[in-house]
PDB file of N, CA and C in Angstrom:
ATOM      1  N   MET A   1       0.712  -1.238   0.286  1.00  0.00           N
ATOM      2  CA  MET A   1      -0.135  -0.050  -0.080  1.00  0.00           C
ATOM      3  C   MET A   1       0.673   1.087  -0.133  1.00  0.00           C
ATOM      4  N   ALA A   2       0.528   2.272  -0.708  1.00  0.00           N
ATOM      5  CA  ALA A   2       1.565   3.682  -1.243  1.00  0.00           C
ATOM      6  C   ALA A   2       1.205   4.399   0.585  1.00  0.00           C
ATOM      7  N   ALA A   3       2.290   4.839   0.795  1.00  0.00           N
ATOM      8  CA  ALA A   3       2.640   5.496   2.097  1.00  0.00           C
ATOM      9  C   ALA A   3       1.734   6.926   1.974  1.00  0.00           C
ATOM     10  N   LYS A   4       1.087   7.067   3.146  1.00  0.00           N
ATOM     11  CA  LYS A   4      -0.030   8.509   3.271  1.00  0.00           C
ATOM     12  C   LYS A   4       1.237   9.772   3.772  1.00  0.00           C
ATOM     13  N   LEU A   5       1.867   9.275   4.856  1.00  0.00           N
ATOM     14  CA  LEU A   5       3.201   9.813   5.047  1.00  0.00           C
ATOM     15  C   LEU A   5       4.334   9.774   4.786  1.00  0.00           C
ATOM     16  N   ARG A   6       5.217  10.698   4.324  1.00  0.00           N
ATOM     17  CA  ARG A   6       6.387  10.218   3.611  1.00  0.00           C
ATOM     18  C   ARG A   6       7.739  11.042   4.596  1.00  0.00           C
ATOM     19  N   LYS A   7       8.890  10.958   4.356  1.00  0.00           N
ATOM     20  CA  LYS A   7       9.839  11.601   4.598  1.00  0.00           C
ATOM     21  C   LYS A   7       9.990  12.921   4.116  1.00  0.00           C
ATOM     22  N   GLY A   8       9.872  13.767   5.044  1.00  0.00           N
ATOM     23  CA  GLY A   8       9.929  15.596   4.166  1.00  0.00           C
ATOM     24  C   GLY A   8       8.656  16.058   4.270  1.00  0.00           C
ATOM     25  N   ASP A   9       7.523  15.180   4.720  1.00  0.00           N
ATOM     26  CA  ASP A   9       6.419  15.938   4.866  1.00  0.00           C
ATOM     27  C   ASP A   9       6.112  16.817   5.974  1.00  0.00           C
ATOM     28  N   LYS A  10       5.550  17.692   5.814  1.00  0.00           N
ATOM     29  CA  LYS A  10       5.123  18.825   7.258  1.00  0.00           C
ATOM     30  C   LYS A  10       3.846  18.303   7.643  1.00  0.00           C
ATOM     31  N   VAL A  11       4.044  17.913   9.057  1.00  0.00           N
ATOM     32  CA  VAL A  11       2.762  17.349   9.651  1.00  0.00           C
ATOM     33  C   VAL A  11       2.714  18.232  10.873  1.00  0.00           C
ATOM     34  N   ILE A  12       1.235  17.876  11.951  1.00  0.00           N
ATOM     35  CA  ILE A  12       0.879  18.194  12.767  1.00  0.00           C
ATOM     36  C   ILE A  12       0.565  17.072  13.616  1.00  0.00           C
ATOM     37  N   VAL A  13       0.553  17.334  15.181  1.00  0.00           N
ATOM     38  CA  VAL A  13       0.576  16.520  16.006  1.00  0.00           C
ATOM     39  C   VAL A  13      -0.683  16.543  16.549  1.00  0.00           C
ATOM     40  N   LEU A  14      -1.503  15.479  16.576  1.00  0.00           N
ATOM     41  CA  LEU A  14      -3.007  15.392  16.605  1.00  0.00           C
ATOM     42  C   LEU A  14      -3.242  14.830  18.040  1.00  0.00           C
ATOM     43  N   ALA A  15      -2.085  13.989  18.857  1.00  0.00           N
ATOM     44  CA  ALA A  15      -2.428  13.768  20.271  1.00  0.00           C
ATOM     45  C   ALA A  15      -1.125  13.259  20.849  1.00  0.00           C
ATOM     46  N   GLY A  16      -1.138  13.421  22.218  1.00  0.00           N
ATOM     47  CA  GLY A  16       0.177  13.252  23.082  1.00  0.00           C
ATOM     48  C   GLY A  16       0.519  14.694  23.927  1.00  0.00           C
ATOM     49  N   LYS A  17       1.408  14.586  24.292  1.00  0.00           N
ATOM     50  CA  LYS A  17       2.237  15.780  24.775  1.00  0.00           C
ATOM     51  C   LYS A  17       2.481  17.088  23.996  1.00  0.00           C
ATOM     52  N   ASP A  18       2.668  16.552  23.001  1.00  0.00           N
ATOM     53  CA  ASP A  18       2.899  17.540  21.732  1.00  0.00           C
ATOM     54  C   ASP A  18       2.063  18.074  21.001  1.00  0.00           C
ATOM     55  N   LYS A  19       0.979  17.780  21.270  1.00  0.00           N
ATOM     56  CA  LYS A  19      -0.475  18.106  20.431  1.00  0.00           C
ATOM     57  C   LYS A  19      -0.458  19.575  19.981  1.00  0.00           C
ATOM     58  N   GLY A  20      -0.562  19.896  18.655  1.00  0.00           N
ATOM     59  CA  GLY A  20      -0.639  20.895  18.041  1.00  0.00           C
ATOM     60  C   GLY A  20       0.635  21.433  17.327  1.00  0.00           C
ATOM     61  N   LYS A  21       1.597  21.137  17.763  1.00  0.00           N
ATOM     62  CA  LYS A  21       3.284  21.295  17.192  1.00  0.00           C
ATOM     63  C   LYS A  21       3.159  20.875  15.936  1.00  0.00           C
ATOM     64  N   THR A  22       3.921  21.284  15.117  1.00  0.00           N
ATOM     65  CA  THR A  22       4.453  21.289  13.779  1.00  0.00           C
ATOM     66  C   THR A  22       5.744  20.843  13.432  1.00  0.00           C
ATOM     67  N   GLY A  23       6.146  19.994  12.597  1.00  0.00           N
ATOM     68  CA  GLY A  23       7.266  19.678  12.193  1.00  0.00           C
ATOM     69  C   GLY A  23       7.556  18.818  10.739  1.00  0.00           C
ATOM     70  N   GLU A  24       8.883  18.452  10.703  1.00  0.00           N
ATOM     71  CA  GLU A  24       8.755  17.774   9.303  1.00  0.00           C
ATOM     72  C   GLU A  24       9.388  16.523   9.436  1.00  0.00           C
ATOM     73  N   ILE A  25       8.700  15.014   8.825  1.00  0.00           N
ATOM     74  CA  ILE A  25       9.117  13.965   9.004  1.00  0.00           C
ATOM     75  C   ILE A  25      10.669  13.780   8.949  1.00  0.00           C
ATOM     76  N   THR A  26      11.628  13.336   9.489  1.00  0.00           N
ATOM     77  CA  THR A  26      12.929  12.984   8.863  1.00  0.00           C
ATOM     78  C   THR A  26      13.188  11.464   8.807  1.00  0.00           C
ATOM     79  N   SER A  27      12.290  10.657   9.358  1.00  0.00           N
ATOM     80  CA  SER A  27      12.533   8.927   9.108  1.00  0.00           C
ATOM     81  C   SER A  27      11.080   8.707   9.298  1.00  0.00           C
ATOM     82  N   VAL A  28      10.786   7.522   8.537  1.00  0.00           N
ATOM     83  CA  VAL A  28       9.284   6.749   8.660  1.00  0.00           C
ATOM     84  C   VAL A  28      10.020   5.011   8.719  1.00  0.00           C
ATOM     85  N   ASP A  29       9.305   4.500   9.757  1.00  0.00           N
ATOM     86  CA  ASP A  29       9.211   3.035   9.817  1.00  0.00           C
ATOM     87  C   ASP A  29       7.821   2.232   9.561  1.00  0.00           C
ATOM     88  N   PRO A  30       7.465   2.279   8.127  1.00  0.00           N
ATOM     89  CA  PRO A  30       6.202   1.491   8.115  1.00  0.00           C
ATOM     90  C   PRO A  30       6.097   0.339   9.034  1.00  0.00           C
ATOM     91  N   LYS A  31       6.932  -0.632   9.516  1.00  0.00           N
ATOM     92  CA  LYS A  31       6.672  -1.916   9.547  1.00  0.00           C
ATOM     93  C   LYS A  31       6.175  -1.405  11.328  1.00  0.00           C
ATOM     94  N   SER A  32       7.047  -0.620  12.105  1.00  0.00           N
ATOM     95  CA  SER A  32       6.318  -0.710  13.338  1.00  0.00           C
ATOM     96  C   SER A  32       5.280   0.706  13.560  1.00  0.00           C
ATOM     97  N   GLY A  33       4.750   1.688  12.278  1.00  0.00           N
ATOM     98  CA  GLY A  33       3.964   2.500  12.173  1.00  0.00           C
ATOM     99  C   GLY A  33       4.482   3.610  12.596  1.00  0.00           C
ATOM    100  N   LYS A  34       5.650   4.263  13.077  1.00  0.00           N
ATOM    101  CA  LYS A  34       5.919   4.984  13.698  1.00  0.00           C
ATOM    102  C   LYS A  34       6.637   6.058  12.524  1.00  0.00           C
ATOM    103  N   ALA A  35       7.081   7.151  13.020  1.00  0.00           N
ATOM    104  CA  ALA A  35       7.912   8.228  12.310  1.00  0.00           C
ATOM    105  C   ALA A  35       8.565   9.216  13.093  1.00  0.00           C
ATOM    106  N   VAL A  36       9.803   9.656  12.921  1.00  0.00           N
ATOM    107  CA  VAL A  36      10.228  10.562  13.904  1.00  0.00           C
ATOM    108  C   VAL A  36      10.278  11.914  13.184  1.00  0.00           C
ATOM    109  N   VAL A  37      10.064  12.940  13.713  1.00  0.00           N
ATOM    110  CA  VAL A  37       9.543  14.181  13.753  1.00  0.00           C
ATOM    111  C   VAL A  37      10.470  15.242  14.111  1.00  0.00           C
ATOM    112  N   ASP A  38      11.153  15.943  13.746  1.00  0.00           N
ATOM    113  CA  ASP A  38      12.262  16.916  14.181  1.00  0.00           C
ATOM    114  C   ASP A  38      11.588  18.117  14.779  1.00  0.00           C
ATOM    115  N   GLY A  39      12.075  18.020  16.516  1.00  0.00           N
ATOM    116  CA  GLY A  39      11.405  18.872  17.492  1.00  0.00           C
ATOM    117  C   GLY A  39      10.435  18.398  18.085  1.00  0.00           C
ATOM    118  N   ILE A  40       9.780  17.004  18.039  1.00  0.00           N
ATOM    119  CA  ILE A  40       8.640  16.322  18.543  1.00  0.00           C
ATOM    120  C   ILE A  40       9.031  15.652  19.084  1.00  0.00           C
ATOM    121  N   ASN A  41       8.209  15.145  20.497  1.00  0.00           N
ATOM    122  CA  ASN A  41       8.653  14.134  21.360  1.00  0.00           C
ATOM    123  C   ASN A  41      10.000  13.867  21.731  1.00  0.00           C
ATOM    124  N   ILE A  42      10.754  15.060  22.214  1.00  0.00           N
ATOM    125  CA  ILE A  42      11.858  14.983  22.602  1.00  0.00           C
ATOM    126  C   ILE A  42      12.208  14.218  23.825  1.00  0.00           C
ATOM    127  N   ALA A  43      13.299  13.704  24.136  1.00  0.00           N
ATOM    128  CA  ALA A  43      13.554  12.979  25.515  1.00  0.00           C
ATOM    129  C   ALA A  43      15.218  13.046  25.549  1.00  0.00           C
ATOM    130  N   ILE A  44      15.639  13.274  26.667  1.00  0.00           N
ATOM    131  CA  ILE A  44      16.897  13.281  26.952  1.00  0.00           C
ATOM    132  C   ILE A  44      17.753  12.271  27.122  1.00  0.00           C
ATOM    133  N   ARG A  45      18.407  11.883  26.517  1.00  0.00           N
ATOM    134  CA  ARG A  45      19.254  10.791  26.599  1.00  0.00           C
ATOM    135  C   ARG A  45      20.821  11.268  26.982  1.00  0.00           C
ATOM    136  N   HIS A  46      21.210  10.277  27.856  1.00  0.00           N
ATOM    137  CA  HIS A  46      22.470  10.487  28.492  1.00  0.00           C
ATOM    138  C   HIS A  46      23.797   9.565  27.661  1.00  0.00           C
ATOM    139  N   VAL A  47      24.712  10.532  27.266  1.00  0.00           N
ATOM    140  CA  VAL A  47      25.774   9.841  26.406  1.00  0.00           C
ATOM    141  C   VAL A  47      27.161  10.075  27.505  1.00  0.00           C
ATOM    142  N   LYS A  48      27.817   8.890  27.349  1.00  0.00           N
ATOM    143  CA  LYS A  48      29.002   8.867  27.809  1.00  0.00           C
ATOM    144  C   LYS A  48      30.226   9.523  26.890  1.00  0.00           C
ATOM    145  N   GLN A  49      30.868   9.920  27.480  1.00  0.00           N
ATOM    146  CA  GLN A  49      32.061  10.869  27.135  1.00  0.00           C
ATOM    147  C   GLN A  49      33.217   9.697  26.336  1.00  0.00           C
ATOM    148  N   SER A  50      33.603  10.096  24.998  1.00  0.00           N
ATOM    149  CA  SER A  50      34.446   9.601  24.584  1.00  0.00           C
ATOM    150  C   SER A  50      35.283  10.132  23.991  1.00  0.00           C
ATOM    151  N   GLN A  51      36.669   9.656  23.483  1.00  0.00           N
ATOM    152  CA  GLN A  51      37.817  10.471  23.072  1.00  0.00           C
ATOM    153  C   GLN A  51      37.659  11.647  22.151  1.00  0.00           C
ATOM    154  N   THR A  52      36.554  11.402  21.321  1.00  0.00           N
ATOM    155  CA  THR A  52      35.926  12.277  20.350  1.00  0.00           C
ATOM    156  C   THR A  52      34.973  13.163  20.847  1.00  0.00           C
ATOM    157  N   THR A  53      33.877  12.785  21.301  1.00  0.00           N
ATOM    158  CA  THR A  53      32.519  13.764  21.241  1.00  0.00           C
ATOM    159  C   THR A  53      32.757  13.761  22.785  1.00  0.00           C
ATOM    160  N   GLN A  54      31.927  14.950  23.559  1.00  0.00           N
ATOM    161  CA  GLN A  54      31.554  15.568  24.849  1.00  0.00           C
ATOM    162  C   GLN A  54      30.632  14.557  25.323  1.00  0.00           C
ATOM    163  N   GLY A  55      30.334  14.289  26.153  1.00  0.00           N
ATOM    164  CA  GLY A  55      29.232  13.671  27.210  1.00  0.00           C
ATOM    165  C   GLY A  55      28.072  14.233  27.525  1.00  0.00           C
ATOM    166  N   GLY A  56      27.368  13.916  28.263  1.00  0.00           N
ATOM    167  CA  GLY A  56      26.190  14.609  29.083  1.00  0.00           C
ATOM    168  C   GLY A  56      25.008  14.135  28.574  1.00  0.00           C
ATOM    169  N   ARG A  57      23.992  15.294  28.946  1.00  0.00           N
ATOM    170  CA  ARG A  57      22.332  15.052  28.343  1.00  0.00           C
ATOM    171  C   ARG A  57      22.278  15.533  27.126  1.00  0.00           C
ATOM    172  N   THR A  58      21.905  15.082  26.184  1.00  0.00           N
ATOM    173  CA  THR A  58      21.143  15.218  24.766  1.00  0.00           C
ATOM    174  C   THR A  58      20.180  14.985  24.419  1.00  0.00           C
ATOM    175  N   PRO A  59      19.358  16.284  23.886  1.00  0.00           N
ATOM    176  CA  PRO A  59      17.817  15.829  23.411  1.00  0.00           C
ATOM    177  C   PRO A  59      17.850  15.001  22.111  1.00  0.00           C
ATOM    178  N   LYS A  60      16.838  14.150  22.181  1.00  0.00           N
ATOM    179  CA  LYS A  60      16.641  13.177  20.707  1.00  0.00           C
ATOM    180  C   LYS A  60      15.527  13.033  20.580  1.00  0.00           C
ATOM    181  N   ALA A  61      14.969  13.183  19.433  1.00  0.00           N
ATOM    182  CA  ALA A  61      13.426  13.005  18.951  1.00  0.00           C
ATOM    183  C   ALA A  61      13.394  11.618  18.794  1.00  0.00           C
ATOM    184  N   MET A  62      12.274  11.456  19.746  1.00  0.00           N
ATOM    185  CA  MET A  62      11.943   9.464  19.574  1.00  0.00           C
ATOM    186  C   MET A  62      10.594   9.599  18.581  1.00  0.00           C
ATOM    187  N   PRO A  63      10.829   8.403  18.215  1.00  0.00           N
ATOM    188  CA  PRO A  63       9.406   7.968  17.442  1.00  0.00           C
ATOM    189  C   PRO A  63       8.211   8.093  17.457  1.00  0.00           C
ATOM    190  N   ILE A  64       7.271   8.683  16.988  1.00  0.00           N
ATOM    191  CA  ILE A  64       5.819   9.175  17.361  1.00  0.00           C
ATOM    192  C   ILE A  64       4.845   7.960  16.704  1.00  0.00           C
ATOM    193  N   GLU A  65       3.703   7.743  16.772  1.00  0.00           N
ATOM    194  CA  GLU A  65       2.870   6.898  15.828  1.00  0.00           C
ATOM    195  C   GLU A  65       2.351   7.807  14.820  1.00  0.00           C
ATOM    196  N   LEU A  66       2.204   7.001  13.471  1.00  0.00           N
ATOM    197  CA  LEU A  66       1.676   7.652  12.269  1.00  0.00           C
ATOM    198  C   LEU A  66      -0.114   8.280  12.523  1.00  0.00           C
ATOM    199  N   SER A  67      -0.613   7.285  13.395  1.00  0.00           N
ATOM    200  CA  SER A  67      -1.857   7.700  13.690  1.00  0.00           C
ATOM    201  C   SER A  67      -2.426   8.962  14.172  1.00  0.00           C
ATOM    202  N   ASN A  68      -1.138   9.768  14.879  1.00  0.00           N
ATOM    203  CA  ASN A  68      -1.108  10.841  15.690  1.00  0.00           C
ATOM    204  C   ASN A  68      -0.620  11.841  14.859  1.00  0.00           C
ATOM    205  N   LEU A  69      -0.341  11.957  13.625  1.00  0.00           N
ATOM    206  CA  LEU A  69       0.074  12.637  12.737  1.00  0.00           C
ATOM    207  C   LEU A  69      -0.892  12.770  11.632  1.00  0.00           C
ATOM    208  N   ALA A  70      -0.803  14.257  11.341  1.00  0.00           N
ATOM    209  CA  ALA A  70      -1.603  14.400  10.331  1.00  0.00           C
ATOM    210  C   ALA A  70      -0.823  15.519   9.106  1.00  0.00           C
ATOM    211  N   ILE A  71      -0.824  15.560   7.699  1.00  0.00           N
ATOM    212  CA  ILE A  71      -0.393  16.407   7.037  1.00  0.00           C
ATOM    213  C   ILE A  71      -1.080  17.539   7.200  1.00  0.00           C
ATOM    214  N   VAL A  72      -0.024  18.824   6.836  1.00  0.00           N
ATOM    215  CA  VAL A  72      -0.294  19.929   6.839  1.00  0.00           C
ATOM    216  C   VAL A  72      -0.941  20.694   5.330  1.00  0.00           C
ATOM    217  N   ASP A  73      -2.222  20.974   5.097  1.00  0.00           N
ATOM    218  CA  ASP A  73      -2.308  21.703   3.729  1.00  0.00           C
ATOM    219  C   ASP A  73      -1.575  22.980   3.204  1.00  0.00           C
ATOM    220  N   ALA A  74      -1.928  23.469   2.088  1.00  0.00           N
ATOM    221  CA  ALA A  74      -1.495  24.940   2.040  1.00  0.00           C
ATOM    222  C   ALA A  74      -1.972  25.955   3.088  1.00  0.00           C
ATOM    223  N   ASN A  75      -3.321  25.560   3.651  1.00  0.00           N
ATOM    224  CA  ASN A  75      -3.566  26.612   4.710  1.00  0.00           C
ATOM    225  C   ASN A  75      -3.443  26.667   6.162  1.00  0.00           C
ATOM    226  N   GLY A  76      -2.356  25.846   6.281  1.00  0.00           N
ATOM    227  CA  GLY A  76      -1.688  25.345   7.560  1.00  0.00           C
ATOM    228  C   GLY A  76      -2.744  24.494   8.582  1.00  0.00           C
ATOM    229  N   LYS A  77      -3.817  23.842   8.027  1.00  0.00           N
ATOM    230  CA  LYS A  77      -4.468  22.999   8.521  1.00  0.00           C
ATOM    231  C   LYS A  77      -4.140  21.578   8.494  1.00  0.00           C
ATOM    232  N   ALA A  78      -4.405  20.949   9.268  1.00  0.00           N
ATOM    233  CA  ALA A  78      -4.571  19.453   9.416  1.00  0.00           C
ATOM    234  C   ALA A  78      -5.609  19.000   8.134  1.00  0.00           C
ATOM    235  N   THR A  79      -4.996  17.719   7.331  1.00  0.00           N
ATOM    236  CA  THR A  79      -5.688  17.314   6.157  1.00  0.00           C
ATOM    237  C   THR A  79      -5.644  15.640   6.525  1.00  0.00           C
ATOM    238  N   ARG A  80      -6.304  15.010   5.749  1.00  0.00           N
ATOM    239  CA  ARG A  80      -6.334  13.608   5.647  1.00  0.00           C
ATOM    240  C   ARG A  80      -5.594  13.513   4.159  1.00  0.00           C
ATOM    241  N   VAL A  81      -5.090  12.464   3.751  1.00  0.00           N
ATOM    242  CA  VAL A  81      -4.430  12.197   2.405  1.00  0.00           C
ATOM    243  C   VAL A  81      -5.053  11.220   1.444  1.00  0.00           C
ATOM    244  N   GLY A  82      -5.512  11.487   0.153  1.00  0.00           N
ATOM    245  CA  GLY A  82      -6.526  10.795  -0.908  1.00  0.00           C
ATOM    246  C   GLY A  82      -5.146  10.480  -1.672  1.00  0.00           C
ATOM    247  N   PHE A  83      -6.024   9.343  -2.597  1.00  0.00           N
ATOM    248  CA  PHE A  83      -4.914   9.131  -3.939  1.00  0.00           C
ATOM    249  C   PHE A  83      -5.785   9.055  -5.274  1.00  0.00           C
ATOM    250  N   LYS A  84      -5.291   9.961  -6.192  1.00  0.00           N
ATOM    251  CA  LYS A  84      -5.804  10.043  -7.322  1.00  0.00           C
ATOM    252  C   LYS A  84      -4.719   9.442  -8.527  1.00  0.00           C
ATOM    253  N   MET A  85      -5.277   9.297  -9.574  1.00  0.00           N
ATOM    254  CA  MET A  85      -4.440   9.132 -10.751  1.00  0.00           C
ATOM    255  C   MET A  85      -4.131  10.532 -11.489  1.00  0.00           C
ATOM    256  N   ASP A  86      -3.030  10.856 -11.735  1.00  0.00           N
ATOM    257  CA  ASP A  86      -2.841  12.185 -12.521  1.00  0.00           C
ATOM    258  C   ASP A  86      -2.123  11.493 -13.789  1.00  0.00           C
ATOM    259  N   GLY A  87      -2.839  11.354 -14.766  1.00  0.00           N
ATOM    260  CA  GLY A  87      -2.330  10.855 -16.015  1.00  0.00           C
ATOM    261  C   GLY A  87      -2.117   9.202 -15.717  1.00  0.00           C
ATOM    262  N   ASP A  88      -0.944   8.548 -15.562  1.00  0.00           N
ATOM    263  CA  ASP A  88      -0.911   7.371 -15.670  1.00  0.00           C
ATOM    264  C   ASP A  88       0.191   7.345 -14.206  1.00  0.00           C
ATOM    265  N   LYS A  89       0.217   8.674 -13.559  1.00  0.00           N
ATOM    266  CA  LYS A  89       1.138   8.292 -12.088  1.00  0.00           C
ATOM    267  C   LYS A  89      -0.236   8.358 -10.884  1.00  0.00           C
ATOM    268  N   LYS A  90       0.291   7.993 -10.144  1.00  0.00           N
ATOM    269  CA  LYS A  90      -0.420   8.231  -8.776  1.00  0.00           C
ATOM    270  C   LYS A  90       0.123   9.024  -8.065  1.00  0.00           C
ATOM    271  N   VAL A  91      -0.802   9.938  -7.638  1.00  0.00           N
ATOM    272  CA  VAL A  91      -0.350  11.191  -6.648  1.00  0.00           C
ATOM    273  C   VAL A  91      -1.346  11.262  -5.264  1.00  0.00           C
ATOM    274  N   ARG A  92      -0.777  11.998  -4.341  1.00  0.00           N
ATOM    275  CA  ARG A  92      -1.354  11.847  -2.940  1.00  0.00           C
ATOM    276  C   ARG A  92      -1.768  13.141  -3.089  1.00  0.00           C
ATOM    277  N   PHE A  93      -3.294  13.520  -2.559  1.00  0.00           N
ATOM    278  CA  PHE A  93      -3.715  14.889  -2.606  1.00  0.00           C
ATOM    279  C   PHE A  93      -4.468  15.134  -1.090  1.00  0.00           C
ATOM    280  N   ALA A  94      -4.631  16.584  -0.840  1.00  0.00           N
ATOM    281  CA  ALA A  94      -4.883  17.007   0.604  1.00  0.00           C
ATOM    282  C   ALA A  94      -6.445  16.901   0.212  1.00  0.00           C
ATOM    283  N   LYS A  95      -7.168  16.248   1.126  1.00  0.00           N
ATOM    284  CA  LYS A  95      -8.797  15.897   0.958  1.00  0.00           C
ATOM    285  C   LYS A  95      -9.491  17.508   1.286  1.00  0.00           C
ATOM    286  N   THR A  96      -8.976  18.408   2.150  1.00  0.00           N
ATOM    287  CA  THR A  96      -9.561  19.507   2.456  1.00  0.00           C
ATOM    288  C   THR A  96      -9.492  20.338   1.260  1.00  0.00           C
ATOM    289  N   THR A  97      -8.285  20.708   0.483  1.00  0.00           N
ATOM    290  CA  THR A  97      -8.270  21.396  -0.406  1.00  0.00           C
ATOM    291  C   THR A  97      -8.116  20.977  -1.706  1.00  0.00           C
ATOM    292  N   GLY A  98      -7.909  19.556  -2.329  1.00  0.00           N
ATOM    293  CA  GLY A  98      -7.883  19.069  -3.425  1.00  0.00           C
ATOM    294  C   GLY A  98      -6.607  19.217  -4.111  1.00  0.00           C
ATOM    295  N   ASP A  99      -5.610  19.939  -3.296  1.00  0.00           N
ATOM    296  CA  ASP A  99      -4.276  19.887  -3.884  1.00  0.00           C
ATOM    297  C   ASP A  99      -3.461  18.939  -4.125  1.00  0.00           C
ATOM    298  N   VAL A 100      -2.614  18.760  -5.196  1.00  0.00           N
ATOM    299  CA  VAL A 100      -1.609  17.329  -4.990  1.00  0.00           C
ATOM    300  C   VAL A 100      -0.426  17.936  -4.310  1.00  0.00           C
ATOM    301  N   ILE A 101       0.099  16.884  -3.085  1.00  0.00           N
ATOM    302  CA  ILE A 101       1.020  17.158  -2.396  1.00  0.00           C
ATOM    303  C   ILE A 101       2.469  16.608  -2.941  1.00  0.00           C
TER     304      ILE A 101
END
């Protein structure tokens, strides 16, 4: 099945501690149904110091469920994603505006 949310998409969080925040998808794991969005679902990870890197507490974006994300349309609002044929190509479009993503 074609992916509704892909790497590089601008999304808004629908549920959870970061509800209402927007960000860009950096990676998607379709098998687990999760995506990493920069600046969203931040956790503090403790890193041990090594010869090349400084140790300490570093913020890291953790995966978030795809069901809690919605793509942002041209108006800046959350929208669902549909598929249609554009000539001989299958394209994604925003259900609210009808624009091709």
